[in-house]
mmCIF file of C-alpha atoms in Angstrom:
data_model
loop_
_atom_site.group_PDB
_atom_site.id
_atom_site.type_symbol
_atom_site.label_atom_id
_atom_site.label_comp_id
_atom_site.label_asym_id
_atom_site.label_seq_id
_atom_site.Cartn_x
_atom_site.Cartn_y
_atom_site.Cartn_z
ATOM 1 C CA UNK A 92 -0.018 -0.200 -0.081
ATOM 2 C CA UNK A 93 1.676 3.502 -1.044
ATOM 3 C CA UNK A 94 2.017 6.146 2.073
ATOM 4 C CA UNK A 95 -0.331 8.283 0.489
ATOM 5 C CA UNK A 96 -3.269 5.193 0.226
ATOM 6 C CA UNK A 97 -2.864 5.009 4.130
ATOM 7 C CA UNK A 98 -6.012 5.734 5.717
ATOM 8 C CA UNK A 99 -6.291 8.319 8.532
ATOM 9 C CA UNK A 100 -6.231 5.891 11.705
ATOM 10 C CA UNK A 101 -7.573 6.500 15.119
ATOM 11 C CA UNK A 102 -4.190 5.859 16.442
ATOM 12 C CA UNK A 103 -2.460 8.865 14.232
ATOM 13 C CA UNK A 104 -5.344 11.020 15.678
ATOM 14 C CA UNK A 105 -4.504 10.256 19.073
ATOM 15 C CA UNK A 106 -0.386 11.049 17.904
ATOM 16 C CA UNK A 107 -1.453 14.697 16.311
ATOM 17 C CA UNK A 108 -3.930 15.308 19.458
ATOM 18 C CA UNK A 109 -0.350 15.027 21.658
ATOM 19 C CA UNK A 110 1.329 17.128 19.586
ATOM 20 C CA UNK A 111 3.686 13.954 18.238
ATOM 21 C CA UNK A 112 4.831 14.801 14.606
ATOM 22 C CA UNK A 113 3.033 11.979 12.120
ATOM 23 C CA UNK A 114 6.381 10.711 9.741
ATOM 24 C CA UNK A 115 5.741 8.307 7.010
ATOM 25 C CA UNK A 116 6.979 5.342 9.319
ATOM 26 C CA UNK A 117 4.677 6.363 12.626
ATOM 27 C CA UNK A 118 1.897 6.493 10.298
ATOM 28 C CA UNK A 119 2.153 3.440 9.078
ATOM 29 C CA UNK A 120 3.391 2.079 12.371
ATOM 30 C CA UNK A 121 -0.349 4.050 13.733
ATOM 31 C CA UNK A 122 -2.542 2.569 11.196
ATOM 32 C CA UNK A 123 -1.228 -1.260 12.015
ATOM 33 C CA UNK A 124 -1.930 -0.858 15.171
ATOM 34 C CA UNK A 125 -5.327 0.756 14.613
ATOM 35 C CA UNK A 126 -6.319 -1.781 12.350
ATOM 36 C CA UNK A 127 -5.248 -4.912 15.396
ATOM 37 C CA UNK A 128 -7.494 -6.666 16.859
ATOM 38 C CA UNK A 129 -4.854 -8.806 18.697
ATOM 39 C CA UNK A 130 -2.186 -8.029 20.798
ATOM 40 C CA UNK A 131 1.216 -7.888 18.472
ATOM 41 C CA UNK A 132 4.443 -7.883 19.884
ATOM 42 C CA UNK A 133 7.129 -5.716 18.349
ATOM 43 C CA UNK A 134 7.990 -8.069 15.527
ATOM 44 C CA UNK A 135 4.950 -8.456 14.832
ATOM 45 C CA UNK A 136 3.811 -4.852 14.561
ATOM 46 C CA UNK A 137 7.568 -4.833 12.299
ATOM 47 C CA UNK A 138 6.449 -7.961 10.023
ATOM 48 C CA UNK A 139 2.728 -5.798 9.479
ATOM 49 C CA UNK A 140 4.202 -2.805 8.916
ATOM 50 C CA UNK A 141 6.623 -3.781 6.632
ATOM 51 C CA UNK A 142 4.208 -5.571 4.244
ATOM 52 C CA UNK A 143 2.830 -1.707 3.826
ATOM 53 C CA UNK A 144 6.626 -0.227 4.015
ATOM 54 C CA UNK A 145 9.317 -2.185 2.959
ATOM 55 C CA UNK A 146 11.680 0.881 4.165
ATOM 56 C CA UNK A 147 10.576 0.296 7.738
ATOM 57 C CA UNK A 148 13.188 -1.019 10.190
ATOM 58 C CA UNK A 149 12.554 -3.223 13.242
ATOM 59 C CA UNK A 150 14.754 -0.148 15.490
ATOM 60 C CA UNK A 151 11.708 2.424 14.162
ATOM 61 C CA UNK A 152 9.081 -0.030 15.568
ATOM 62 C CA UNK A 153 10.517 -0.449 18.537
ATOM 63 C CA UNK A 154 11.352 3.608 18.968
ATOM 64 C CA UNK A 155 8.168 4.144 17.933
ATOM 65 C CA UNK A 156 6.207 1.740 20.065
ATOM 66 C CA UNK A 157 7.835 3.350 22.804
ATOM 67 C CA UNK A 158 7.069 6.836 21.896
ATOM 68 C CA UNK A 159 3.523 5.776 21.620
ATOM 69 C CA UNK A 160 3.975 3.795 25.242
ATOM 70 C CA UNK A 161 5.243 6.964 27.329
ATOM 71 C CA UNK A 162 2.602 9.180 25.221
ATOM 72 C CA UNK A 163 0.051 7.212 26.851
ATOM 73 C CA UNK A 164 -1.303 5.788 23.457
ATOM 74 C CA UNK A 165 -0.408 2.475 23.795
ATOM 75 C CA UNK A 166 -0.065 0.393 27.019
ATOM 76 C CA UNK A 167 2.146 -2.574 27.472
ATOM 77 C CA UNK A 168 0.905 -5.992 28.254
ATOM 78 C CA UNK A 169 2.855 -9.207 29.612
ATOM 79 C CA UNK A 170 0.805 -11.823 28.953
ATOM 80 C CA UNK A 171 3.786 -14.589 29.067
ATOM 81 C CA UNK A 172 6.081 -15.908 26.658
ATOM 82 C CA UNK A 173 8.816 -13.661 27.873
ATOM 83 C CA UNK A 174 7.359 -10.884 25.181
ATOM 84 C CA UNK A 175 5.782 -7.177 25.745
ATOM 85 C CA UNK A 176 2.673 -6.880 23.685
ATOM 86 C CA UNK A 177 0.868 -4.202 23.155
ATOM 87 C CA UNK A 178 -2.908 -2.495 22.995
ATOM 88 C CA UNK A 179 -4.529 0.349 22.221
ATOM 89 C CA UNK A 180 -5.518 2.758 25.690
ATOM 90 C CA UNK A 181 -9.093 3.651 24.606
ATOM 91 C CA UNK A 182 -9.719 0.054 24.574
ATOM 92 C CA UNK A 183 -12.308 0.501 27.515
ATOM 93 C CA UNK A 184 -12.589 -1.674 30.125
ATOM 94 C CA UNK A 185 -12.200 -5.603 29.264
ATOM 95 C CA UNK A 186 -10.107 -8.451 30.692
ATOM 96 C CA UNK A 187 -7.931 -10.811 29.302
ATOM 97 C CA UNK A 188 -8.391 -14.671 29.360
ATOM 98 C CA UNK A 189 -4.928 -16.452 28.079
ATOM 99 C CA UNK A 190 -4.358 -19.730 27.057
ATOM 100 C CA UNK A 191 -1.557 -21.525 29.131
ATOM 101 C CA UNK A 192 -1.016 -23.069 26.750
ATOM 102 C CA UNK A 193 -0.760 -21.457 22.992
ATOM 103 C CA UNK A 194 -0.759 -17.710 24.423
ATOM 104 C CA UNK A 195 -3.407 -16.647 22.251
ATOM 105 C CA UNK A 196 -5.736 -13.745 24.360
ATOM 106 C CA UNK A 197 -9.359 -13.660 24.277
ATOM 107 C CA UNK A 198 -10.348 -10.325 25.202
ATOM 108 C CA UNK A 199 -14.445 -10.052 27.375
ATOM 109 C CA UNK A 200 -15.987 -7.669 28.883
ATOM 110 C CA UNK A 201 -18.406 -8.728 31.955
ATOM 111 C CA UNK A 202 -20.734 -6.066 33.269
ATOM 112 C CA UNK A 203 -21.407 -8.996 36.656
ATOM 113 C CA UNK A 204 -17.545 -9.094 37.304
ATOM 114 C CA UNK A 205 -17.708 -5.262 36.855
ATOM 115 C CA UNK A 206 -19.665 -5.183 39.670
ATOM 116 C CA UNK A 207 -18.487 -7.188 41.908
ATOM 117 C CA UNK A 208 -15.105 -5.771 41.397
ATOM 118 C CA UNK A 209 -16.596 -2.139 42.048
ATOM 119 C CA UNK A 210 -18.344 -3.582 45.405
ATOM 120 C CA UNK A 211 -15.390 -5.214 46.670
ATOM 121 C CA UNK A 212 -13.325 -1.925 46.202
ATOM 122 C CA UNK A 213 -16.217 -0.317 47.947
ATOM 123 C CA UNK A 214 -16.087 -2.361 51.351
ATOM 124 C CA UNK A 215 -12.431 -2.045 51.145
ATOM 125 C CA UNK A 216 -12.803 1.333 51.337
ATOM 126 C CA UNK A 217 -12.227 2.705 47.421
ATOM 127 C CA UNK A 218 -13.676 3.660 44.741
ATOM 128 C CA UNK A 219 -12.379 1.855 41.904
ATOM 129 C CA UNK A 220 -10.203 3.948 39.026
ATOM 130 C CA UNK A 221 -9.893 1.035 36.644
ATOM 131 C CA UNK A 222 -9.230 -2.445 36.443
ATOM 132 C CA UNK A 223 -6.686 -4.660 35.020
ATOM 133 C CA UNK A 224 -7.252 -8.458 35.034
ATOM 134 C CA UNK A 225 -5.917 -10.955 33.333
ATOM 135 C CA UNK A 226 -7.039 -14.688 33.950
ATOM 136 C CA UNK A 227 -4.946 -17.724 32.452
ATOM 137 C CA UNK A 228 -5.899 -21.167 31.751
ATOM 138 C CA UNK A 229 -5.860 -24.004 29.955
ATOM 139 C CA UNK A 230 -8.790 -25.386 27.617
ATOM 140 C CA UNK A 231 -10.839 -27.958 28.690
ATOM 141 C CA UNK A 232 -10.992 -30.932 26.882
#
């Protein structure tokens, strides 16, 4: 996909809102991240970005991901497997179920769980600000 054909993306918009200069490479990486419905690591982001722009280097992807993380555009996640994975910060309240065997991540929302977590926080004298829940499991046979 030529650079000029890359459509606007929510992450590119966030970059602009935060005053970041949007280079061609950053625009490609922002596009790839915006289109991702999984939690890619840097190497997977690199593979996807390289398919769009063969001039992108792995070092550029690492620097861009670090910058996006510092600016609050991306969240770094550790789901095991000795590799950081990333997701957009504007993803809303959700939880992760990680397959302990394959490392695949399933996102889910659960209103009952949300209410229960708020009640637990209130019982302990807190107002729940945000949640982070990662469940690791093995598929039932």
